[in-house]
Coordinates of C-alpha atoms in Angstrom, one line a residue:
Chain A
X1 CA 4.1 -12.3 1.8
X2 CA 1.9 -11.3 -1.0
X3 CA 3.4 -13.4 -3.6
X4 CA 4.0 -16.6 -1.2
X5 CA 0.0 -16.1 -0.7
X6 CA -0.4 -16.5 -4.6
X7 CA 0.9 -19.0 -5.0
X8 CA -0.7 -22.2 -6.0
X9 CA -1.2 -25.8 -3.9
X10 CA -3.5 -27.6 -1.9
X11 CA -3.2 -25.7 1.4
X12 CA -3.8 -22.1 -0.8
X13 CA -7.0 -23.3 -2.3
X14 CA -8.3 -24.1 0.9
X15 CA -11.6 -21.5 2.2
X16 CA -9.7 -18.8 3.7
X17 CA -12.8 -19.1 6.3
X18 CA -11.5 -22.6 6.7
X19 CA -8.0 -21.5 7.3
X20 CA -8.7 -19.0 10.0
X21 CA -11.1 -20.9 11.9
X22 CA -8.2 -23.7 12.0
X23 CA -5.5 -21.3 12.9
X24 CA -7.3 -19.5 15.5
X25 CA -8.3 -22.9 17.3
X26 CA -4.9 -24.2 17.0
X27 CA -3.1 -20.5 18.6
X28 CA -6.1 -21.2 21.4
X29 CA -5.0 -24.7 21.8
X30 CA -1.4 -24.1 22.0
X31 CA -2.0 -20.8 24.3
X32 CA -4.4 -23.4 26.7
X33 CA -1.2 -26.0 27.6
X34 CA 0.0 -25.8 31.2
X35 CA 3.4 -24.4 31.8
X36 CA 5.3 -27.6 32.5
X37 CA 3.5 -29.5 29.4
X38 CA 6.9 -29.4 27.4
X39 CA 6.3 -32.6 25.8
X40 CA 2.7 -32.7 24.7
X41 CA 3.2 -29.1 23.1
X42 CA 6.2 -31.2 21.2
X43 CA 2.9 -32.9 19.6
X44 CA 1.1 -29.2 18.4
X45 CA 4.6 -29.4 16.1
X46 CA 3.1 -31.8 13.6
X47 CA 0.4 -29.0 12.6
X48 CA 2.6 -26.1 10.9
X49 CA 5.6 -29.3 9.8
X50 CA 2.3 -31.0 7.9
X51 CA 1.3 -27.5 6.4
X52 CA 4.7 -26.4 5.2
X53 CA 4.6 -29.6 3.5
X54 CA 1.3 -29.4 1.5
X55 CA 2.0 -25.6 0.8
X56 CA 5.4 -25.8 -0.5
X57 CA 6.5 -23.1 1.5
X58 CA 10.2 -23.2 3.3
X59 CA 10.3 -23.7 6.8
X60 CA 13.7 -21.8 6.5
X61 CA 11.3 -18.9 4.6
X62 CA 8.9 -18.5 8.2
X63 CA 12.3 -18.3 10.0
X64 CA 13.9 -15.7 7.7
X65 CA 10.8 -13.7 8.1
X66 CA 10.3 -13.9 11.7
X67 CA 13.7 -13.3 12.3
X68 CA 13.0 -9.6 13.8
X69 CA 10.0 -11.0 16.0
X70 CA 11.6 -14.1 17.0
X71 CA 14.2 -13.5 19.9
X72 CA 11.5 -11.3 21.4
X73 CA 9.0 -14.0 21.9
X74 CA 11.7 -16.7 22.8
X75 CA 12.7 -13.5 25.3
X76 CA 9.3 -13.7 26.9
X77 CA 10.0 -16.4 29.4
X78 CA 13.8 -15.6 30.9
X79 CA 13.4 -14.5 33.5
X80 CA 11.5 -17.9 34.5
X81 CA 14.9 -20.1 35.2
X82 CA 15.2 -17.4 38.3
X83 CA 12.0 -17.2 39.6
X84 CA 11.2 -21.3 39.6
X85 CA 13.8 -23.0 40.9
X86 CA 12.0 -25.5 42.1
X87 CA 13.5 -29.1 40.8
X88 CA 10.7 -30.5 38.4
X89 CA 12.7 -32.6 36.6
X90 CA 15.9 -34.7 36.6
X91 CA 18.0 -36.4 33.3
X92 CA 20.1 -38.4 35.0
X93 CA 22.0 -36.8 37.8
X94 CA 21.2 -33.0 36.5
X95 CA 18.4 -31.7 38.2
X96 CA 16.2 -28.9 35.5
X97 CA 14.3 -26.4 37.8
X98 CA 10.8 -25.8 37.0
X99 CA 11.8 -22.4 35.6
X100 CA 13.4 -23.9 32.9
X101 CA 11.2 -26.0 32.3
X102 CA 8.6 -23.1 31.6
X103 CA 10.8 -21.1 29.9
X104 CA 11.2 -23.6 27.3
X105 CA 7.1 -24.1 27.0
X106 CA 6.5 -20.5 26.6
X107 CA 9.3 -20.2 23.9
X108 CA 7.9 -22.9 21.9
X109 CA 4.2 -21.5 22.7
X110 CA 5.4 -18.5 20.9
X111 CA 7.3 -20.0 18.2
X112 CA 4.2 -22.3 17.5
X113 CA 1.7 -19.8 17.0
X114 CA 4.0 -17.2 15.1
X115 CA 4.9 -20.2 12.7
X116 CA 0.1 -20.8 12.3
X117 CA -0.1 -17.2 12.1
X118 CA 2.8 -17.1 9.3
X119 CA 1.5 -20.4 7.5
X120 CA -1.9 -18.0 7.6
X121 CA -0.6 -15.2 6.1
X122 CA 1.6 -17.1 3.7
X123 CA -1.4 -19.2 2.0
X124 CA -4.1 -16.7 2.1
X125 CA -4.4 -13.4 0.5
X126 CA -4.9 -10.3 2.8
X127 CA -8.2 -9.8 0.9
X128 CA -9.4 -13.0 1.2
X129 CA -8.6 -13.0 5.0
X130 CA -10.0 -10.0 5.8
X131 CA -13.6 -10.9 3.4
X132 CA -13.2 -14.0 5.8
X133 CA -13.2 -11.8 8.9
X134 CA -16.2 -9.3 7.6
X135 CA -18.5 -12.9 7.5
X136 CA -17.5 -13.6 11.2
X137 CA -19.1 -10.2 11.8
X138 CA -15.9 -8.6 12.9
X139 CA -16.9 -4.9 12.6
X140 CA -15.7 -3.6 9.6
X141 CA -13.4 -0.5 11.3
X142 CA -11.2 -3.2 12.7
X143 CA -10.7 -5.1 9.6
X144 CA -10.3 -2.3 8.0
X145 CA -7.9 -1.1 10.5
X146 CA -6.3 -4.4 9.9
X147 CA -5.8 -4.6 6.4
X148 CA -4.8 -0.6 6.0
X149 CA -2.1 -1.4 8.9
X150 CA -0.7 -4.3 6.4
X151 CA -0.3 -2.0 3.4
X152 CA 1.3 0.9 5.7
X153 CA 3.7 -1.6 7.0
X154 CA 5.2 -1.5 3.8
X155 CA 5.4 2.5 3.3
X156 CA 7.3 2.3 7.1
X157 CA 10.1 -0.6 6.3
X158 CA 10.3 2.2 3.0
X159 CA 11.2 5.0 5.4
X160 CA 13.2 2.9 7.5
X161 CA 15.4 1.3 4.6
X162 CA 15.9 5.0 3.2
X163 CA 16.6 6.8 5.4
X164 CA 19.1 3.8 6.8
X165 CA 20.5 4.0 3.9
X166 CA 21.4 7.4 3.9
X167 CA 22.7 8.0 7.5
X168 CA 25.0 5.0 6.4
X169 CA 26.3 6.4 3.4
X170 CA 27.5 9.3 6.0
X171 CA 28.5 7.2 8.7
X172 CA 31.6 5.0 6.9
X173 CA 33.0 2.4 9.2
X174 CA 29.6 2.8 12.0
X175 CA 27.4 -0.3 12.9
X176 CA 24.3 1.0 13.3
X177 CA 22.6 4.0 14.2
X178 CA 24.6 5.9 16.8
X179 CA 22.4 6.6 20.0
X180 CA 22.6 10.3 19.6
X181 CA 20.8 10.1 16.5
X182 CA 18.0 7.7 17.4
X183 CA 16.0 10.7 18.7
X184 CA 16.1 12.3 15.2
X185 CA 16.3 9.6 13.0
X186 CA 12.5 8.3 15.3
X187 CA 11.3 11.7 15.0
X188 CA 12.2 12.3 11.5
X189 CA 10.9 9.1 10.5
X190 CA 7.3 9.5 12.5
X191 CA 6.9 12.7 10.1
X192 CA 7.8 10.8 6.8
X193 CA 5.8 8.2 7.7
X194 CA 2.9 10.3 8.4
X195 CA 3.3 12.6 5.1
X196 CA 3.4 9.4 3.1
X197 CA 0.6 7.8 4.7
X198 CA -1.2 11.2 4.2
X199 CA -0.5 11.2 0.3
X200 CA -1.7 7.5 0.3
X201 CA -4.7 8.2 2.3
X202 CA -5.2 10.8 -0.2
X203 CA -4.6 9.3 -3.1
X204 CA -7.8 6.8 -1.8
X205 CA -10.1 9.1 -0.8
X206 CA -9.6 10.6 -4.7
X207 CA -10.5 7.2 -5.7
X208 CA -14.1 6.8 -4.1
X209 CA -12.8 4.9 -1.1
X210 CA -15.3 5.5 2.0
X211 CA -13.8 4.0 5.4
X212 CA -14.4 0.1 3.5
X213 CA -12.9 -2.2 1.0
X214 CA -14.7 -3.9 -1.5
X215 CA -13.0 -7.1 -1.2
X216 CA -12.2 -10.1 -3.8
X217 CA -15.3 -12.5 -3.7
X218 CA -14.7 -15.5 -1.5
X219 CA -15.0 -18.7 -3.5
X220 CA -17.4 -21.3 -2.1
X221 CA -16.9 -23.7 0.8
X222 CA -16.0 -27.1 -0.5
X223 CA -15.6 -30.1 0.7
X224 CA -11.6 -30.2 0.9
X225 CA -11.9 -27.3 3.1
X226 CA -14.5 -29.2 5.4
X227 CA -12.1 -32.4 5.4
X228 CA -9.3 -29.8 6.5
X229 CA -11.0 -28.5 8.7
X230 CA -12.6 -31.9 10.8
X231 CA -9.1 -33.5 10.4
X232 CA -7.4 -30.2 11.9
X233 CA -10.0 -30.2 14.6
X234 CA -9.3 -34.0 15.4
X235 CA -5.9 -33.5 15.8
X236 CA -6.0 -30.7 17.6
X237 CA -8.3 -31.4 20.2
X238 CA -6.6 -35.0 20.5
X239 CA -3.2 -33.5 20.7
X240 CA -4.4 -30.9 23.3
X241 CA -6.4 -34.0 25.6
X242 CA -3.6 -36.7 25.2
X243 CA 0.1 -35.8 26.3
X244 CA 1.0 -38.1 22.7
X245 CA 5.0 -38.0 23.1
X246 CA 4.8 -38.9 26.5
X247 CA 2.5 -41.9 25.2
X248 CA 4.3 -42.8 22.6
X249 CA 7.6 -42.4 25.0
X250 CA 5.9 -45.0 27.5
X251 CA 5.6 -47.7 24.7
X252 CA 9.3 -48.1 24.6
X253 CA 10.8 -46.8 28.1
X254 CA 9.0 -47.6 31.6
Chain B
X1 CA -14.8 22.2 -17.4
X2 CA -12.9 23.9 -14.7
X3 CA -14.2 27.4 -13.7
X4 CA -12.3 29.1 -11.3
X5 CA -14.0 32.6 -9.9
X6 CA -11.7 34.7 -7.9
X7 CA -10.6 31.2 -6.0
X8 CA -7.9 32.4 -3.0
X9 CA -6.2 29.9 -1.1
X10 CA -4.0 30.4 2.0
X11 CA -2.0 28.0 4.6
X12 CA -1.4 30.8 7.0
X13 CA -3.8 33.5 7.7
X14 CA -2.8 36.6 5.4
X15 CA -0.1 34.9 3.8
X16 CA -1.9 33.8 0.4
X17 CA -0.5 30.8 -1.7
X18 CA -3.1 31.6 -4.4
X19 CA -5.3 34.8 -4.7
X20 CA -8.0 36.0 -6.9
X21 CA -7.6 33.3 -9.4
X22 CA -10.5 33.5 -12.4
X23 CA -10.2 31.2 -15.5
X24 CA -11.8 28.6 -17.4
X25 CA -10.8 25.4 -18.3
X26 CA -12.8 23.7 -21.5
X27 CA -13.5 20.5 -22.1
X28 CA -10.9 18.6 -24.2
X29 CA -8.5 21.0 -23.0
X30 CA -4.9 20.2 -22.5
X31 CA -3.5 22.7 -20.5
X32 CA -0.2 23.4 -19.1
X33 CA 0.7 25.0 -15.7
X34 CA 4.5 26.1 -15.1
X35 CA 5.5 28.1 -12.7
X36 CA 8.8 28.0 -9.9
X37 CA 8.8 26.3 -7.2
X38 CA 6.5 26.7 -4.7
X39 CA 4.3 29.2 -7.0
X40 CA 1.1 27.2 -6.2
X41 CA 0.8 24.3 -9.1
X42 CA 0.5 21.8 -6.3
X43 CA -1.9 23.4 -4.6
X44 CA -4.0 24.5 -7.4
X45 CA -4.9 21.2 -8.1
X46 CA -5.5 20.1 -4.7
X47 CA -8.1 23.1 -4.5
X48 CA -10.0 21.1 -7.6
X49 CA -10.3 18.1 -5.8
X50 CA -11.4 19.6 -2.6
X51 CA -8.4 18.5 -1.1
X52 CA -8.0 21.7 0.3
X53 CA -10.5 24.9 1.3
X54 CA -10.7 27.3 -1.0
X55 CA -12.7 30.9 -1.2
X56 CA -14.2 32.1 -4.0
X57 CA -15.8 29.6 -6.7
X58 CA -14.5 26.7 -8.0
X59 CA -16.8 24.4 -10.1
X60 CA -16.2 21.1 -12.1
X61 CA -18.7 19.9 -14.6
X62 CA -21.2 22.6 -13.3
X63 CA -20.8 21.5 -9.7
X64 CA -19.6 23.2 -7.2
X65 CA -16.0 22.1 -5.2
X66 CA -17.6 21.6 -1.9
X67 CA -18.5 19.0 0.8
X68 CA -21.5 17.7 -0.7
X69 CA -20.5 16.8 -4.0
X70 CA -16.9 16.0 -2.9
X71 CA -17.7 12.5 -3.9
X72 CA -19.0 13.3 -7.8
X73 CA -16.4 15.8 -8.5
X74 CA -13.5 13.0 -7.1
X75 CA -15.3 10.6 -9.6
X76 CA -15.2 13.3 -12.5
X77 CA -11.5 14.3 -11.8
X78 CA -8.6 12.0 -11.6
X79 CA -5.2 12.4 -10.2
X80 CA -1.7 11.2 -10.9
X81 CA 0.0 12.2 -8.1
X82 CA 4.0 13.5 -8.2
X83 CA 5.3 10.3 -6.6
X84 CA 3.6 7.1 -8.0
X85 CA 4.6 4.8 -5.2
X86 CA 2.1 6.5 -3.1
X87 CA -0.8 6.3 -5.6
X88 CA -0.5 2.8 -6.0
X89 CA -1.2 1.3 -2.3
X90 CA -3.1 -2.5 -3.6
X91 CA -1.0 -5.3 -3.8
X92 CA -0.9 -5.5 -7.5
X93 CA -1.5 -3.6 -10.2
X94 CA -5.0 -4.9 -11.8
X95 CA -6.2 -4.5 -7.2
X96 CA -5.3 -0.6 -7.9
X97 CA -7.3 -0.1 -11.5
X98 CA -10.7 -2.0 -9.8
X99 CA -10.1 -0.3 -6.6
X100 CA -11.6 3.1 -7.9
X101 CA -14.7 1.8 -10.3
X102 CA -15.4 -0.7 -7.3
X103 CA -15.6 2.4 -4.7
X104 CA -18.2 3.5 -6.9
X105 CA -20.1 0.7 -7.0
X106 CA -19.1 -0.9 -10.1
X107 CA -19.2 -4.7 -9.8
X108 CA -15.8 -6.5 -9.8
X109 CA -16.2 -8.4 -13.0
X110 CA -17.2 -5.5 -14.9
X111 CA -14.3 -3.3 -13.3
X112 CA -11.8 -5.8 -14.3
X113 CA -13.2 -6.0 -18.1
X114 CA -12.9 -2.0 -17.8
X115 CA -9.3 -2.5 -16.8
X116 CA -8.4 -4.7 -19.3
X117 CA -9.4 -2.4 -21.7
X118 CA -7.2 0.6 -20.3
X119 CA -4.5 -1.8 -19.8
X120 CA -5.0 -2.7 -23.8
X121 CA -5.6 1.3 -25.0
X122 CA -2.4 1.8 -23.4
X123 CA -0.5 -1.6 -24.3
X124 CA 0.1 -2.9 -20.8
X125 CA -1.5 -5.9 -20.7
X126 CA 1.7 -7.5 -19.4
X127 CA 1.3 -5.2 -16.4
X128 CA -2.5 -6.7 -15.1
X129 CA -0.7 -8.7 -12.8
X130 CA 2.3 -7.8 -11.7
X131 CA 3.4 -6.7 -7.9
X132 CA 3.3 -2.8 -7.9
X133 CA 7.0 -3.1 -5.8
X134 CA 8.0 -5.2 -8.6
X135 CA 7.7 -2.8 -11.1
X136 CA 10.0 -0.5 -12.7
X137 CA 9.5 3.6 -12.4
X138 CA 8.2 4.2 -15.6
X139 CA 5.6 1.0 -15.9
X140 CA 4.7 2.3 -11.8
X141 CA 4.1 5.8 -13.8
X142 CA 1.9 4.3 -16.6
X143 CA 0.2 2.0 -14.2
X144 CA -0.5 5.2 -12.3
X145 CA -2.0 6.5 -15.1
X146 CA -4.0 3.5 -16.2
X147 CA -5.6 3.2 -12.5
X148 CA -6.6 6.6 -13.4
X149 CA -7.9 5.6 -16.7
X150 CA -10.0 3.0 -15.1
X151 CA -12.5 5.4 -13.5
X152 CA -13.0 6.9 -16.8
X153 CA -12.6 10.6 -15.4
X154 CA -13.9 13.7 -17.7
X155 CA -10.8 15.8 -16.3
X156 CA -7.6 14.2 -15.4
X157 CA -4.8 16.3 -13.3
X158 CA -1.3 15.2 -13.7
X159 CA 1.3 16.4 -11.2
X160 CA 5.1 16.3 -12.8
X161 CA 4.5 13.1 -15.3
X162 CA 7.3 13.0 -16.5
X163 CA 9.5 13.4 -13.6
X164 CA 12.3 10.9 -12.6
X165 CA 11.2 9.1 -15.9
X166 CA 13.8 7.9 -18.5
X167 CA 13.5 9.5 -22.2
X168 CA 11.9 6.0 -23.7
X169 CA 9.8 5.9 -20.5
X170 CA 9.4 9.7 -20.9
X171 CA 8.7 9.6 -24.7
X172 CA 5.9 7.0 -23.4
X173 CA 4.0 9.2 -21.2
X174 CA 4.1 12.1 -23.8
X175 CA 2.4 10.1 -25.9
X176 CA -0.3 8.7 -23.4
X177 CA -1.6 12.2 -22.8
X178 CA -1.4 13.1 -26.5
X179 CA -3.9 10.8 -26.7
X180 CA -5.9 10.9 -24.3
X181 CA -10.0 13.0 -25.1
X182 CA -10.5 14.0 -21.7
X183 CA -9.5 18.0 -20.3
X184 CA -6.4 17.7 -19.1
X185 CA -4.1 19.7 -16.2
X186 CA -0.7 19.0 -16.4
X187 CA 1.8 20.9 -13.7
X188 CA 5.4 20.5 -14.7
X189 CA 9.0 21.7 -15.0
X190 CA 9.6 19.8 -18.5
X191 CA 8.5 22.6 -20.4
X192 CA 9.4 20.6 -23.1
X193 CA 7.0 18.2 -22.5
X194 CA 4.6 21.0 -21.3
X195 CA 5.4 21.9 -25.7
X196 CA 4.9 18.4 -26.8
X197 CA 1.4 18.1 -25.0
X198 CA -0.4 21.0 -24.0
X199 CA -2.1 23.5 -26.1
X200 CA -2.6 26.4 -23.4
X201 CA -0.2 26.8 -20.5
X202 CA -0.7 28.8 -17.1
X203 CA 2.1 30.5 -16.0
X204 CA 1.9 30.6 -12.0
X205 CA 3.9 33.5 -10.2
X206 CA 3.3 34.8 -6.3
X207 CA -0.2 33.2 -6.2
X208 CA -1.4 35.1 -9.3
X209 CA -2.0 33.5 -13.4
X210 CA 1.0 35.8 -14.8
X211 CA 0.6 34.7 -18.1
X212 CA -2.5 32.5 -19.8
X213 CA -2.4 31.6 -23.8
X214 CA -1.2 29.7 -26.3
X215 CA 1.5 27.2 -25.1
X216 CA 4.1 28.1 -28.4
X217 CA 3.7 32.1 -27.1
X218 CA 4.2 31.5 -23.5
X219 CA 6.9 29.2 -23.7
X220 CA 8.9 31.1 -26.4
X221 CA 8.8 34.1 -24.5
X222 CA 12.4 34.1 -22.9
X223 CA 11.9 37.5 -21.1
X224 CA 8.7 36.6 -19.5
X225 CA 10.1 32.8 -18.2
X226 CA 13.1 34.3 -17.2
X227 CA 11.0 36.9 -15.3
X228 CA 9.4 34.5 -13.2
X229 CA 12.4 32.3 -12.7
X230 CA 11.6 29.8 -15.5
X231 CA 14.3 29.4 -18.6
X232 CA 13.2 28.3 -22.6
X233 CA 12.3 24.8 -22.8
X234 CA 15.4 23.0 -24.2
X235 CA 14.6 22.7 -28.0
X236 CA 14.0 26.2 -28.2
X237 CA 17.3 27.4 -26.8
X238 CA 19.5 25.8 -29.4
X239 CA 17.6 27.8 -31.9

């Protein structure tokens, strides 16, 4: 994630300040549709597609990434189809319960605002983000929070890939981690996890480091980030009041 | 300068790791401390950066190892820890050589000039900014080293430099330290290296300095390493 938020193009040199603001309205916006508003949430789509293709970034790269988190937030709304059965809809002579319906907005709800918080992440350095986030006046313990849990995520997918490594190297012909080691294997990786985060937490402290970061100096607010973020607002707030597909959808079917 | 007065260290009560340990370290010292494992290198250097409690007397520079002036004597004395994936935690490796000087309230452009000159005393330039998980072992080591570097420390305590390295990479390190002005504690295994560098060694056995002097006497003295389950560095046994 680091390097994809190095790299260079219009939507990186945007003000990170800029960039949040835009991304936290947009996960608000897409968070504020109604249940059954399947087809103006098909609208909120134009955002992250428009942004993938200013920053050069893959749309196939947000998908690789998510891949772990993604069938948990698409897993959110299942249990809708059974709970709604209600007929809300009907393509031709097949009759789509509410539930489905629902399911199908909360999926892409999630999918939406995974793929702003990605396009985030994946145009704006950590740093910048969290210098962005001490100006809002977040306190800095939570930012702090924030940006420590970033780096340790790194020393944990360590642990994990080791130690994975190893107990397959034992294990010829297994998929997986057997269930009567998944006790162990948790346990055993809570402990390395915490001596590693110990050493790193001491390797800080030996460095001057005292509960804060000094973080890289935000550049100044220009106008291309003010243009970004008036049209972002625009489209937003115009995609949010106006169901568009169903308008543009009325233009050529009655 | 490192003055240790009858310093005692234990983990468990009445089970000492270290006990009654009086010596001095001077400046522009290079000084070697060997010992098997577990004899208390480890934790002799945590007990100089306050890391850990200690009784007894410990001063760096003239001050006192305690709370209070935790924070000077962490700015006097650098560490290169064992294992240098967990002393470089910033994204890259320029973020972990500002990190320190910035902590202490250097400004950031004059911490990055001050890393550029490490990075060019050492001749890493190409390293400035590169992703520390991109790196290989030994540039992560000498990265380590320059982060170190950076907060121009008066006493710099190394823990097994030249562990895990290659013998270029190895060869590389050796001759970092040989350079280097500052006093210098270097716990190791690679006696030979512990030969090539270090003018005094420390020979660490059941808590206790068993042996303090010059590094050729110590280290040729196959009765006394052997004694304390240590062997002649390499290039002295084919002799």
């Amino acid at each position: 994630m680091e390097e994809l938020a190095a790299q260079d193009s219009p939507v990186h040199r945007l003000h990170p300040l800029a960039k949040l603001l835009v991304a936290v309205g947009y996960i608000l916006a897409v968070m504020s549709f109604p249940k059954y508003a399947l087809t103006g949430l098909f609208a909120m789509l134009l955002y992250p597609l428009a942004l993938f293709q200013l920053s050069g970034i893959r749309v196939s790269t947000c998908f690789y990434k998510l891949r772990v988190i993604l069938p948990l937030v698409c897993a959110v709304g299942v249990a809708n189809p059974f709970l709604d059965r209600a007929v809300a809809l009907r393509v031709g002579t097949v009759a789509v319960p509410g539930g489905v319906i629902s399911m199908l907005t909360l999926m892409l709800k999630g999918v939406l605002a995974l793929m702003a918080s990605f396009l985030l992440v994946a145009t704006t350095r950590m740093d910048s983000l969290c210098a962005s986030l001490r100006r809002l006046r977040v306190p800095g313990v939570l930012v702090t929070l924030l940006l420590l849990t970033y780096r340790y995520v790194g020393v944990l997918v360590d642990e994990v890939s080791a130690m994975s490594q190893a107990y397959a190297l034992r294990a010829p012909g297994q998929r997986g981690l057997h269930i009567s080691a998944w006790g162990s294997f948790l346990g055993q990786l809570l402990l390395r996890s915490m001596d590693r985060a110990q050493e790193l937490y001491s390797a800080m402290l030996l460095r001057g480091f005292h509960d804060h970061f000094h973080y890289v100096a935000i550049p100044p607010f220009r106008r291309d980030s003010a243009v970004y973020m008036a049209t972002s607002a625009a489209f937003i707030a115009l995609a949010r009041g106006v169901d568009l597909p169903r308008l543009l959808g009325g233009l050529f079917v009655r | 300068m490192i003055v240790f007065e009858d310093v005692g260290f234990s983990y468990e009560r009445g089970v000492p790791v270290l006990e009654g340990l009086s010596l001095s370290i001077h400046a522009g010292e290079c000084v070697g401390l060997i010992g098997a494992n577990g004899a208390g290198k480890s934790t002799l250097m945590q007990l100089v950066l306050g890391l850990l409690p200690h009784n007894g007397s410990l001063r760096v520079d003239g001050l006192e190892v305690e709370k209070k002036n935790l924070a000077e004597v962490r700015r006097r004395v650098g560490y290169v820890l064992q294992d240098s994936d967990n002393q470089m935690f910033m994204p890259t490796v320029l973020e972990d050589m500002v990190f320190g000087p910035c902590n202490y309230g250097m400004p950031r452009a004059e911490a990055e000039a001050r890393a550029d000159e490490v990075l060019a005393e050492l001749g890493l330039e190409a390293l400035r900014n590169r992703y520390n998980h991109k790196i290989s072992g030994g540039e992560k080591r000498m990265a380590a080293i320059a982060t170190i570097l950076a907060m121009r420390p008066s006493v710099i305590l190394m823990d097994e430099p030249s562990a895990t390295l290659d013998p270029v990479n190895r060869r590389t390190v050796i001759r970092a330290i040989g350079r280097m002005e500052q006093t210098r504690l270097i716990a190791s295994h690679d006696l030979d290296m512990i030969l090539d560098t270090c003018s005094r060694v420390l020979l660490l056995s059941g808590g206790h300095v068993v042996a303090d002097g010059p590094a050729e006497a110590i280290l040729r003295d196959r009765a006394l390493l052997e004694a304390h389950r240590m062997e002649l560095p390499l290039c002295l046994q084919r002799l």
